[in-house]
Tab-separated table of C-alpha atoms and ligand atoms in Angstrom:
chain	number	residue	atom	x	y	z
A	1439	UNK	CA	176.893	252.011	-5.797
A	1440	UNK	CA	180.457	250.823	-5.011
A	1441	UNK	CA	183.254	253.318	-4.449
A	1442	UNK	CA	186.508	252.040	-5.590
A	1443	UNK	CA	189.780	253.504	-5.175
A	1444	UNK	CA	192.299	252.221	-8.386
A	1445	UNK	CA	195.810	251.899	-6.578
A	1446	UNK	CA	198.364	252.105	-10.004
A	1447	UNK	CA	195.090	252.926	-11.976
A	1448	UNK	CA	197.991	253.552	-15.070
A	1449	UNK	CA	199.776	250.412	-15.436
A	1450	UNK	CA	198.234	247.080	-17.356
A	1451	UNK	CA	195.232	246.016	-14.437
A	1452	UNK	CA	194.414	249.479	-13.614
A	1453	UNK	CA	193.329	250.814	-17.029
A	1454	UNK	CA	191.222	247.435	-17.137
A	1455	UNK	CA	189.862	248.099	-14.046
A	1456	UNK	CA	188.879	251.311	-15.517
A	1457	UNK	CA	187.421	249.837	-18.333
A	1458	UNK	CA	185.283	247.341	-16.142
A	1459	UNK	CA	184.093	250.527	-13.970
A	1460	UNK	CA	182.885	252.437	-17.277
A	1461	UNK	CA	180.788	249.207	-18.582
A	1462	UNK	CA	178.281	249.593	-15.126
A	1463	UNK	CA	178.419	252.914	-14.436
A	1464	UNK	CA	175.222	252.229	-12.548
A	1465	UNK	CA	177.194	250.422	-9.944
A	1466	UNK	CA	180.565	251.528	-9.942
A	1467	UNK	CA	182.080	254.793	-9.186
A	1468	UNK	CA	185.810	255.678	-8.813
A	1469	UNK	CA	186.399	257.661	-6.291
A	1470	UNK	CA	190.328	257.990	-5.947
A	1471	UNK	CA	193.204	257.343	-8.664
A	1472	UNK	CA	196.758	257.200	-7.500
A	1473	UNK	CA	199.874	256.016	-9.829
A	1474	UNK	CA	203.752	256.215	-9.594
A	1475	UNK	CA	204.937	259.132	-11.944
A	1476	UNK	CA	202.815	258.447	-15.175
A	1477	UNK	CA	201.047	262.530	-14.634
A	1478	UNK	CA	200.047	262.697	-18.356
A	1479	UNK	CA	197.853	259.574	-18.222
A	1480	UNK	CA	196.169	260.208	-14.885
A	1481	UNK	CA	195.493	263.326	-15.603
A	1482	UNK	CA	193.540	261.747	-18.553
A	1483	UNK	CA	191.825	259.012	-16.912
A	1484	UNK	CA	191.078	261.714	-14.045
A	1485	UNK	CA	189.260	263.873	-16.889
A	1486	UNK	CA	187.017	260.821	-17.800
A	1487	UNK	CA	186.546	259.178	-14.277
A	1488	UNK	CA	186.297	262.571	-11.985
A	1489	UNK	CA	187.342	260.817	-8.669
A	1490	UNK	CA	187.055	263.271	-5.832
A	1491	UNK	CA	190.935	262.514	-5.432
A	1492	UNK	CA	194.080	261.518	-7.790
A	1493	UNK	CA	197.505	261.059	-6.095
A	1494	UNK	CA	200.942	260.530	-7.460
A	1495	UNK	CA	203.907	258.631	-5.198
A	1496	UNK	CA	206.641	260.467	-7.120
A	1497	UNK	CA	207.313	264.177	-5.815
A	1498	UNK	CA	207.349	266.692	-8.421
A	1499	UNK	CA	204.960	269.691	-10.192
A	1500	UNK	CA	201.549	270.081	-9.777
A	1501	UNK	CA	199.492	268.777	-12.091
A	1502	UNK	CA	196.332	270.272	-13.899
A	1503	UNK	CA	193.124	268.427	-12.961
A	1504	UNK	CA	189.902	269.007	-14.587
A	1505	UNK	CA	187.178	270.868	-12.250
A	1506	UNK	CA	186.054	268.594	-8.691
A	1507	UNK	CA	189.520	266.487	-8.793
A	1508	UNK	CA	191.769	267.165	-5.975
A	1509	UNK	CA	195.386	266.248	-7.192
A	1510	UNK	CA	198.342	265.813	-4.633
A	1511	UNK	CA	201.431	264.332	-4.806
A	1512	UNK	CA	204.356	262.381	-2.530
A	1513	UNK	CA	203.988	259.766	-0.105
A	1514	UNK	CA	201.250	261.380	1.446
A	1515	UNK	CA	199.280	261.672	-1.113
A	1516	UNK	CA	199.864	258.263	-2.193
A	1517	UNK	CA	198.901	256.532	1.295
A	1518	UNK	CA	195.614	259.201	1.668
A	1519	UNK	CA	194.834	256.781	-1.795
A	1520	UNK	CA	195.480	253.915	-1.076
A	1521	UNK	CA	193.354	254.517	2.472
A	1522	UNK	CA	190.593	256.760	0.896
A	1523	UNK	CA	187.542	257.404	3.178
A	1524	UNK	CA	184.894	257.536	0.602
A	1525	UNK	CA	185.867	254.446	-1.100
A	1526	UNK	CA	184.236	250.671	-0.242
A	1527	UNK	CA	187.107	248.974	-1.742
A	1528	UNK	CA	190.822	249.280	-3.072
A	1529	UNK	CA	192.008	247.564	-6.241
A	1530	UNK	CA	195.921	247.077	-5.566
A	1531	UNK	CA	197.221	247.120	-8.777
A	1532	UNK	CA	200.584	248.412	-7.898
A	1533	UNK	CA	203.964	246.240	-9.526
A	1534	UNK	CA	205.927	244.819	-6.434
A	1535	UNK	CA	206.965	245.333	-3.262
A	1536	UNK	CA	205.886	249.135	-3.520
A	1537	UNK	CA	202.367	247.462	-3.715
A	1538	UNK	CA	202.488	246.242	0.149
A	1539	UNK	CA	202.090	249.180	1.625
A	1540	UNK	CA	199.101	249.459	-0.231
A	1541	UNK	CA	197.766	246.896	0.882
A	1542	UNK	CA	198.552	247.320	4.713
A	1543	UNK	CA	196.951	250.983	5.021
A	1544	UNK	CA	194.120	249.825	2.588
A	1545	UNK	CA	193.582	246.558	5.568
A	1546	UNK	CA	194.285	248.946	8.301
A	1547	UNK	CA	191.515	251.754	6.869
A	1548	UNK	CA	188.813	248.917	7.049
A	1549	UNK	CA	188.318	248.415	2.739
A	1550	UNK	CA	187.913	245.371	1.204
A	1551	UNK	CA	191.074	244.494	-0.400
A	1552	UNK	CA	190.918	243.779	-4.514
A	1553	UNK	CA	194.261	242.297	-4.895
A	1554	UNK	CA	195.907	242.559	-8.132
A	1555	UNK	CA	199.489	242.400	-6.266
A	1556	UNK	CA	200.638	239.178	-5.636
A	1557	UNK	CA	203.950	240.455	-4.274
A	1558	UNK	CA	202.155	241.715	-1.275
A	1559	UNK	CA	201.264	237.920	-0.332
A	1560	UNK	CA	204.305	236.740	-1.220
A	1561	UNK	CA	206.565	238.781	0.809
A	1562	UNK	CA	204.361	239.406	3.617
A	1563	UNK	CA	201.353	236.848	3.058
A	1564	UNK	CA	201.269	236.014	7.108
A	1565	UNK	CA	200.957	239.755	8.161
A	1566	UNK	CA	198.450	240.965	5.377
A	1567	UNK	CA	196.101	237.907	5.813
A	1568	UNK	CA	196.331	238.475	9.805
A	1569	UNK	CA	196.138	242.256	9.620
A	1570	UNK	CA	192.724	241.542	7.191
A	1571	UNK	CA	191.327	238.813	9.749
A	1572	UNK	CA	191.932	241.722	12.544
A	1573	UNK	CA	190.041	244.399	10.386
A	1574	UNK	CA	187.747	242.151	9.363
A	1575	UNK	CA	188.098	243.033	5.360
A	1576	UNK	CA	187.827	240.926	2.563
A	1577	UNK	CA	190.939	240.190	0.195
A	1578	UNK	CA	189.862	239.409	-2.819
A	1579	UNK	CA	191.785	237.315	-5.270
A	1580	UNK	CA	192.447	239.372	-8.771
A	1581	UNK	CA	195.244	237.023	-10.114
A	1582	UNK	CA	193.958	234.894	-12.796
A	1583	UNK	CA	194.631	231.444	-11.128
A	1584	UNK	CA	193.613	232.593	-7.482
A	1585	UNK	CA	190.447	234.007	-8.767
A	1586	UNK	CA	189.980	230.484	-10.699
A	1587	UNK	CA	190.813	228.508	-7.735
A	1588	UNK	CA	188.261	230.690	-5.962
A	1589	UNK	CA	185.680	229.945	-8.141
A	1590	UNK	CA	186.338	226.971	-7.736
A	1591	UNK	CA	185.756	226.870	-4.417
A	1592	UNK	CA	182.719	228.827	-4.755
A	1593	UNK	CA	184.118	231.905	-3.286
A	1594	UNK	CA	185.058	230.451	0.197
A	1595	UNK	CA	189.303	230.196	0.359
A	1596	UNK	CA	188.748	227.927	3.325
A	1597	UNK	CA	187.119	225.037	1.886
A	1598	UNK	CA	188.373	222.117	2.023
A	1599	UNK	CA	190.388	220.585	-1.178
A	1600	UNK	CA	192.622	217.879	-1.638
A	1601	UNK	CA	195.066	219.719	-4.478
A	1602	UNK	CA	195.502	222.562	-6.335
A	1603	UNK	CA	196.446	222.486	-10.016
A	1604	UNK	CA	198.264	225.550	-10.717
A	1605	UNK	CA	198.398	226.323	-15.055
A	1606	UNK	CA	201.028	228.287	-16.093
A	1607	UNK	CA	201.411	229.429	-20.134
A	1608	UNK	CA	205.054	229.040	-19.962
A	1609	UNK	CA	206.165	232.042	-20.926
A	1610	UNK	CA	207.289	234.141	-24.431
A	1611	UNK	CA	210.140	231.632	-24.464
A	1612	UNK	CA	208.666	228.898	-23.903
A	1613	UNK	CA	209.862	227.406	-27.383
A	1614	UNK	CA	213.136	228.173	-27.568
A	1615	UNK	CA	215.874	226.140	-27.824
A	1616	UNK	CA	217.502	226.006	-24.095
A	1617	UNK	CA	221.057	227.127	-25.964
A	1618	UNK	CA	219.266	230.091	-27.784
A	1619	UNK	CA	218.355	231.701	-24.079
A	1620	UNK	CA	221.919	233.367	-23.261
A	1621	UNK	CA	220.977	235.705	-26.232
A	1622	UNK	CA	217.401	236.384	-26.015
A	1623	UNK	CA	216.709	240.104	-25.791
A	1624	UNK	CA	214.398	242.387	-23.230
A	1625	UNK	CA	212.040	242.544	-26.174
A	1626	UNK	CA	211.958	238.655	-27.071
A	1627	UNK	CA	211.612	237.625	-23.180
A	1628	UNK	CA	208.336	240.663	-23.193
A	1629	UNK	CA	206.568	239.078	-26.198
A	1630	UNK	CA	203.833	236.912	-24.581
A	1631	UNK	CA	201.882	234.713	-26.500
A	1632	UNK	CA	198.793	235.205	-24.534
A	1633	UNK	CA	198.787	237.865	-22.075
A	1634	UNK	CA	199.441	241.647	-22.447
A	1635	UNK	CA	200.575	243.066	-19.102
A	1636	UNK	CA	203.160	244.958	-17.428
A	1637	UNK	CA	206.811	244.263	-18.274
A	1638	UNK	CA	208.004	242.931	-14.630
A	1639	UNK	CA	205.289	240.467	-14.385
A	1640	UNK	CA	205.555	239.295	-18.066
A	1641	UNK	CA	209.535	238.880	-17.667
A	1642	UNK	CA	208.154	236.448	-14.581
A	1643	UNK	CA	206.480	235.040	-16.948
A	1644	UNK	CA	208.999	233.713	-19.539
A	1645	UNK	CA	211.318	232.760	-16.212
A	1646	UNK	CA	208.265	231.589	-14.364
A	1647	UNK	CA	209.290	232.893	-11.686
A	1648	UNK	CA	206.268	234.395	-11.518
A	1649	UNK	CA	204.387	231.032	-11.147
A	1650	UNK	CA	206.762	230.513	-7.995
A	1651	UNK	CA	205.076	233.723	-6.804
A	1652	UNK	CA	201.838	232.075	-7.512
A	1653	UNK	CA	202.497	229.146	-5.675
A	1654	UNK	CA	203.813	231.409	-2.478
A	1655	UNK	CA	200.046	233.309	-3.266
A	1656	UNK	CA	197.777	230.209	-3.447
A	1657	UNK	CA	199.529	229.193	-0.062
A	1658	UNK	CA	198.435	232.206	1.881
A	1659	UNK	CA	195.550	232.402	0.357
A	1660	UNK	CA	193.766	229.288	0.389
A	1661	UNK	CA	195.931	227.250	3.566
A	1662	UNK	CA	197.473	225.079	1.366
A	1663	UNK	CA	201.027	223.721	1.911
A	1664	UNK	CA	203.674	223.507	-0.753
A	1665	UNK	CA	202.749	219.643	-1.244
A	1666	UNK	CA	199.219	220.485	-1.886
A	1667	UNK	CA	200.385	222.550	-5.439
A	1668	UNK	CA	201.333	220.716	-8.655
A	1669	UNK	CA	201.866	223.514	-11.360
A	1670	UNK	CA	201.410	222.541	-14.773
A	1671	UNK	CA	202.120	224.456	-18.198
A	1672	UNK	CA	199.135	224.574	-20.044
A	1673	UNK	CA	200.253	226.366	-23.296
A	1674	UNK	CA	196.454	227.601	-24.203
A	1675	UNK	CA	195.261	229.644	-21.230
A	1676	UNK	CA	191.887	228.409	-21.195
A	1677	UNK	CA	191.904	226.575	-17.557
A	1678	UNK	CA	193.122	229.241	-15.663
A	1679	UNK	CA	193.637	226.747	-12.503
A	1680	UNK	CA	192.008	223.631	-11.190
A	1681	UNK	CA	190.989	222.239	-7.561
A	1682	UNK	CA	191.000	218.315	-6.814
A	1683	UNK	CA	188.754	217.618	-3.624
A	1684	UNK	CA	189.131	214.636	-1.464
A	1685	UNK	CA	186.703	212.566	-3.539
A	1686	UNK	CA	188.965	213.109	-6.671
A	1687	UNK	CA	186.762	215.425	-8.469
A	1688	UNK	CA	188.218	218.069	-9.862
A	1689	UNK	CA	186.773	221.331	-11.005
A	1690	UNK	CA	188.796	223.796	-13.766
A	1691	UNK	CA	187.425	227.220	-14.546
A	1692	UNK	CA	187.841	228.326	-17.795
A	1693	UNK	CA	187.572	231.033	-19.960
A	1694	UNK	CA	189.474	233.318	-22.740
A	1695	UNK	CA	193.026	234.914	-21.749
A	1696	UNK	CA	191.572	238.024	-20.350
A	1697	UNK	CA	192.238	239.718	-17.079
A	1698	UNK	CA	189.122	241.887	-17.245
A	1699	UNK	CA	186.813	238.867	-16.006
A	1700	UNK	CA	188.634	238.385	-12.474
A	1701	UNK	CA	189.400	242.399	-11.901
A	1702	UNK	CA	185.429	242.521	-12.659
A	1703	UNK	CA	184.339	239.183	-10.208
A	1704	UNK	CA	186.560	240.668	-7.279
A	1705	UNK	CA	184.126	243.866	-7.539
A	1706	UNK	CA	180.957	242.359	-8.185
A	1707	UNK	CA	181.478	239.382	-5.925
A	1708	UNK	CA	179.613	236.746	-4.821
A	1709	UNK	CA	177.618	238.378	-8.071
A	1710	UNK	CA	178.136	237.653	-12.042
A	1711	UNK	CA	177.274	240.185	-14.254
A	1712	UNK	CA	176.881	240.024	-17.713
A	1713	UNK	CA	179.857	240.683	-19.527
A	1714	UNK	CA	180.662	240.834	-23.471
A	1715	UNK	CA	184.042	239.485	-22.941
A	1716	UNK	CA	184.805	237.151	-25.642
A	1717	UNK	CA	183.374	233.234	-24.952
A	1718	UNK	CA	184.970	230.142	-25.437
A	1719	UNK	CA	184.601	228.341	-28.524
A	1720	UNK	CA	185.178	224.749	-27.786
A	1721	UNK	CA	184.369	222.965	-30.772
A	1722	UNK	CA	187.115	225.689	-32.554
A	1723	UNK	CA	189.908	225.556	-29.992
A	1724	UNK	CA	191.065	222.113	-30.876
A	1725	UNK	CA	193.507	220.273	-27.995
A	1726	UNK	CA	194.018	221.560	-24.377
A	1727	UNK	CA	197.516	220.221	-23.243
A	1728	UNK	CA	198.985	220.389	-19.806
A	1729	UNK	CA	202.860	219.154	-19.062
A	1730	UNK	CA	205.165	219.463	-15.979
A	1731	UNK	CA	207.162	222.048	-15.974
A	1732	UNK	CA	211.109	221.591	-17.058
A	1733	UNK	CA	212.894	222.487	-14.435
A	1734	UNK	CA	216.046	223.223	-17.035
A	1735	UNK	CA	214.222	226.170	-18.875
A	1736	UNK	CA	213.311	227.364	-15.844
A	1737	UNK	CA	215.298	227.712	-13.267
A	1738	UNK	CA	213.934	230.885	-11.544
A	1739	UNK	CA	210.968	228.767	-10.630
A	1740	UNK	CA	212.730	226.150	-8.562
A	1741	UNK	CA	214.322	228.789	-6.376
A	1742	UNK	CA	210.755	230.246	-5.800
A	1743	UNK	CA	210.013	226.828	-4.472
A	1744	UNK	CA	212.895	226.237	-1.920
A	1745	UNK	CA	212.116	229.994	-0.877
A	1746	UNK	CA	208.735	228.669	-0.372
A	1747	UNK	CA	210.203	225.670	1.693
A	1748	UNK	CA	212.544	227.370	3.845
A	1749	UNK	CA	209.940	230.129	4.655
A	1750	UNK	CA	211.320	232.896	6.774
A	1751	UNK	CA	212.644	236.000	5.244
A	1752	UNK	CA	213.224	233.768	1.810
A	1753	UNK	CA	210.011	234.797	-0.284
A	1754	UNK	CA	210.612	238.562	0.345
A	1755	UNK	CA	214.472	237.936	-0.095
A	1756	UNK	CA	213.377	235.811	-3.321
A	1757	UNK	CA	211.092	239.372	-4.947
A	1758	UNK	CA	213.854	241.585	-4.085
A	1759	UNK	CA	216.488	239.813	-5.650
A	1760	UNK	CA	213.757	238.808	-8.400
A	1761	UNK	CA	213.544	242.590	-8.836
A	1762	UNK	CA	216.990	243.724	-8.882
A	1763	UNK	CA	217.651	240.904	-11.693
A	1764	UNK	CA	214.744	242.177	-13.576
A	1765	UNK	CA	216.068	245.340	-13.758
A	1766	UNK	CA	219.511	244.674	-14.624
A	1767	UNK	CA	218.145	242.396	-17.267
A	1768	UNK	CA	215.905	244.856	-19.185
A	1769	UNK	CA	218.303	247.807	-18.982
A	1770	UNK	CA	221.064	245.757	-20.416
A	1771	UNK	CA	223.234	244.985	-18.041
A	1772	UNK	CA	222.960	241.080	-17.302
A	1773	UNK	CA	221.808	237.986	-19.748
A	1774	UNK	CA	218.811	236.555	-19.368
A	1775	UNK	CA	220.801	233.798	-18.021
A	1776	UNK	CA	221.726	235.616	-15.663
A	1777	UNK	CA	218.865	236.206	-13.990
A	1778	UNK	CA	218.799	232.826	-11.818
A	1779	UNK	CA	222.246	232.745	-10.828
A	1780	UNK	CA	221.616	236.424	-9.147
A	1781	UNK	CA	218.451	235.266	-7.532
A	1782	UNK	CA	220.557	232.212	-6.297
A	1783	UNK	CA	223.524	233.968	-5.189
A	1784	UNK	CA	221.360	236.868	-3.409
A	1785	UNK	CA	219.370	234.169	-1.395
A	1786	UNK	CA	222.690	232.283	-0.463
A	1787	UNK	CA	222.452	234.253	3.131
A	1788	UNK	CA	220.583	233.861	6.264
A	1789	UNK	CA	217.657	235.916	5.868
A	1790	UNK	CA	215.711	235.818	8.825
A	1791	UNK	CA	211.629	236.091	9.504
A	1792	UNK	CA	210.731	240.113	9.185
A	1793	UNK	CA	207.086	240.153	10.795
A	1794	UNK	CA	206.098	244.036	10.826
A	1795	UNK	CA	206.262	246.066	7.674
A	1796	UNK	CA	209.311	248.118	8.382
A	1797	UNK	CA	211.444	244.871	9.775
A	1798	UNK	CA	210.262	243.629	5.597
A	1799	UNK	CA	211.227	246.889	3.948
A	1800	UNK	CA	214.556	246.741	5.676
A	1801	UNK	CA	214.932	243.095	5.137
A	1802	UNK	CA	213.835	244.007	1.361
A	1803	UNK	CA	216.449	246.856	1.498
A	1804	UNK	CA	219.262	244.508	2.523
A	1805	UNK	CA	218.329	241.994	-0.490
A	1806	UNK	CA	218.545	244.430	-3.005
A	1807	UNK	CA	222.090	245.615	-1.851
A	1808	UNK	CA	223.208	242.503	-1.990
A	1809	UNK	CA	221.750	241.594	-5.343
A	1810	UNK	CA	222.948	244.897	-6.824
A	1811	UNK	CA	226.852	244.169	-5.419
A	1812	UNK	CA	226.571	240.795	-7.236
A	1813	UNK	CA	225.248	242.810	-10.821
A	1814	UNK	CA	228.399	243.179	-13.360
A	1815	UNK	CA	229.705	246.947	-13.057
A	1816	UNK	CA	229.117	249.541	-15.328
B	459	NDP	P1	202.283	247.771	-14.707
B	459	NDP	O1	203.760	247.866	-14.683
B	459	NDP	O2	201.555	247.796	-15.991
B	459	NDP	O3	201.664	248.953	-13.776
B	459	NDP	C1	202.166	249.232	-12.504
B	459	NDP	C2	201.344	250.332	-11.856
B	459	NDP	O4	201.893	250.571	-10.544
B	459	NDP	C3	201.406	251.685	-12.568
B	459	NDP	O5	200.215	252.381	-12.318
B	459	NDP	C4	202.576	252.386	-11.894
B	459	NDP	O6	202.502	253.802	-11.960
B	459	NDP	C5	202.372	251.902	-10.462
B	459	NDP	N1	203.620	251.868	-9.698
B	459	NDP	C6	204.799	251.330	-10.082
B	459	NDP	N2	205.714	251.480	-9.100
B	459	NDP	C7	205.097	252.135	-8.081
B	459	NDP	C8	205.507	252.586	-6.817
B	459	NDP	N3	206.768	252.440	-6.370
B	459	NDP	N4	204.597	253.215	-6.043
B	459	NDP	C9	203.353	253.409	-6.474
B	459	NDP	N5	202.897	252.991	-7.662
B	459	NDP	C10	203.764	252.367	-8.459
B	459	NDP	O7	201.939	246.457	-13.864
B	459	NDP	P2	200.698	245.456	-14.080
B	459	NDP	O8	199.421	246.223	-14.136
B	459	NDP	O9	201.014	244.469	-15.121
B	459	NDP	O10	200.744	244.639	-12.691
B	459	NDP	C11	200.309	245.216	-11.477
B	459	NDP	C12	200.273	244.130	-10.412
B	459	NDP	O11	199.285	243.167	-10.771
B	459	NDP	C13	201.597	243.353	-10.281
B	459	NDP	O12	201.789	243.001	-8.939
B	459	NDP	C14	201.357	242.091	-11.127
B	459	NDP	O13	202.112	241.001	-10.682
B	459	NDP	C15	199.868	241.873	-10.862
B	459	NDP	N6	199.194	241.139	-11.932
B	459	NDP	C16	199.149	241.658	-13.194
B	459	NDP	C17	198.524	240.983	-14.221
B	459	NDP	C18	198.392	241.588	-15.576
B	459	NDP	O14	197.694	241.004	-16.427
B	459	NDP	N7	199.006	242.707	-15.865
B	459	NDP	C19	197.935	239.649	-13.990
B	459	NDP	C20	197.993	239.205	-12.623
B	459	NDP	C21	198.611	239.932	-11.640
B	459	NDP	P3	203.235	254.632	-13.166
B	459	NDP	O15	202.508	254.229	-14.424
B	459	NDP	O16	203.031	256.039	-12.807
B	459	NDP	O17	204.669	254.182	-13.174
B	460	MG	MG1	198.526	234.938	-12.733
């Protein structure tokens, strides 16, 4: 039986994760739930998982637990969760850079590491991956691509390869006319064509600056440098990435949009269990296309690759300001044009190397002022 803790069990990855645990209840059991502020629905997932423990970040009023859940609540809480004793492994499925933390005490308590949060590799990749090698924990890819490219490399992230081919959907806007994008609304940049998830990652999405992320991910992850990544947008999310080795084979994984297949491989891994996820239907899919990306539609994705270039303090910088301009952009208060140019302008600074987590949260602290003095005012 594996004990899992779900870190962000209420957003878009944790309730799948839930719904993977429920299918083998024979080999899965969750033993801690912690979210953000969300009490009504993990007090419901609580009553139908009974964890010994369910913690919310956000202070406020106790909440009502059904009978064997301990419930607390604040920071405390939220970091006994994320470092649970009686679990085997931690799903990070927290949104940002709230999710490295998470990650850190998860490494430092000695638990395999399933790692839905990308941001915690992209703003402090070096010191998660050495902190893991120290503890001697697993981290186990959970992003769609990584856990292809893993596959790929048959579950060892230091073979050797001569590329990676990074897909990419392109994004809800992905058709638009380029002139149409100063207008496009928080609801028109959310609507996905092939992914349901949370809305920060699916704005990344239609920006793809999310795919820059990816990129900043697949380098930690698997030792490659920037060179070694072509990204190309691949409209049908079948091939959810692709690894050329030095011979020039080159092995794709594929399989339906669904994020429920790598959540369920980074918990069952090296096994496959049987799953009744819906199968590809080749002969019915017609034409798989792949295309560079334009660099005009997406701007957002360019700066994620000189952030990746100049290293440093510029891929944290890069998800703070990428956060601030998300925000700003969803509650109305910049264009979706916008976005870039506050990225751009919030990166134009020396941003030095942060190596320990607090010298990143204040380096991530310092981004975000600066993004936020560059927002319009209210
Ligand atoms: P959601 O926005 O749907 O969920 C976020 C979760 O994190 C919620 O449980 C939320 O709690 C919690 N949370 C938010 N802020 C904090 C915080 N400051 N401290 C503690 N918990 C917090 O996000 P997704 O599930 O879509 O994404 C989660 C992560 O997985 C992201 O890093 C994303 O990039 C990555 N990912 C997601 C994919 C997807 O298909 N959704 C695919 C690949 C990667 P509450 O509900 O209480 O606010
Ligand atoms: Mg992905």
């Amino acid at each position: 039986m594996k004990k899992i803790a779900v870190i962000g069990s209420t957003g878009s990855i944790g309730r799948q994760a839930l719904a993977v645990a429920a299918r083998y209840p024979e080999r899965f059991c969750v033993t801690a739930l912690a979210a953000h502020a969300n009490e009504r629905l993990l007090a419901e997932q609580a009553a139908a998982v009974r964890p010994a423990f369910a913690a919310l970040r956000a202070e406020g009023e106790a909440v009502a637990m059904p009978a064997g859940v301990r419930f607390a609540r604040g920071e405390g809480a939220f970091e006994e969760a994320c470092a649970f004793a009686d679990a085997d492994i931690v799903l990070v499925a927290v949104s940002g850079f709230a999710g490295l933390k998470a990650t850190l005490l998860a490494v430092g308590a000695g638990k395999d590491v399933a790692l839905a949060n990308k941001e915690s590799l992209v703003v402090g990749g070096t010191l998660v991956l050495r902190r893991a090698r120290e503890r001697g924990v697993r981290i186990l890819p959970v992003d769609s691509e990584h856990s292809a490219i893993w596959q790929c490399l048959h579950f060892d992230r230091t073979a050797p390869f001569r590329r990676i081919l990074l897909t990419a959907s392109g994004g809800a806007l992905r058709d638009l006319p380029l002139e149409a994008l100063p207008s496009v609304t928080a609801r028109e940049a959310l609507a996905h064509p092939n992914w349901k998830m949370g809305p920060k990652i699916t704005l990344d999405c239609a920006t793809m600056l999310n795919k820059g992320f990816e990129v900043i991910e697949a380098m930690h992850l698997f030792g490659a440098s920037l060179s070694q990544i072509e990204v190309l947008v691949h409209r049908e999310s079948i091939v959810h990435s692709m690894v050329e080795f030095a011979d020039g084979a080159v092995l794709a994984q594929m399989g339906m949009p669904s994020m429920e297949l790598p959540i369920q491989l980074a918990l069952t891994y090296p096994e496959r269990l049987d799953c009744a996820l819906p199968r590809v239907d080749f002969a019915a899919l017609g034409a798989l296309t792949f295309a560079a990306v334009d660099e005009a539609r997406y701007p957002c994705f360019r700066l994620a690759l000189e952030s990746a270039k100049r290293g440093g303090g510029y891929p944290c910088a890069l998800n703070a300001a990428g956060e601030v301009a998300a925000e700003a952009f969803l509650g109305g208060r910049i264009r979706y044009t916008q976005i870039a140019p506050v990225i751009e302008a919030s990166l134009d600074a020396p941003w030095p190397d942060a190596r320990s987590y607090g010298e990143l949260a204040a380096l991530d602290a310092a981004v975000r002022a600066r993004a936020r003095s560059l927002l319009p005012s209210q």
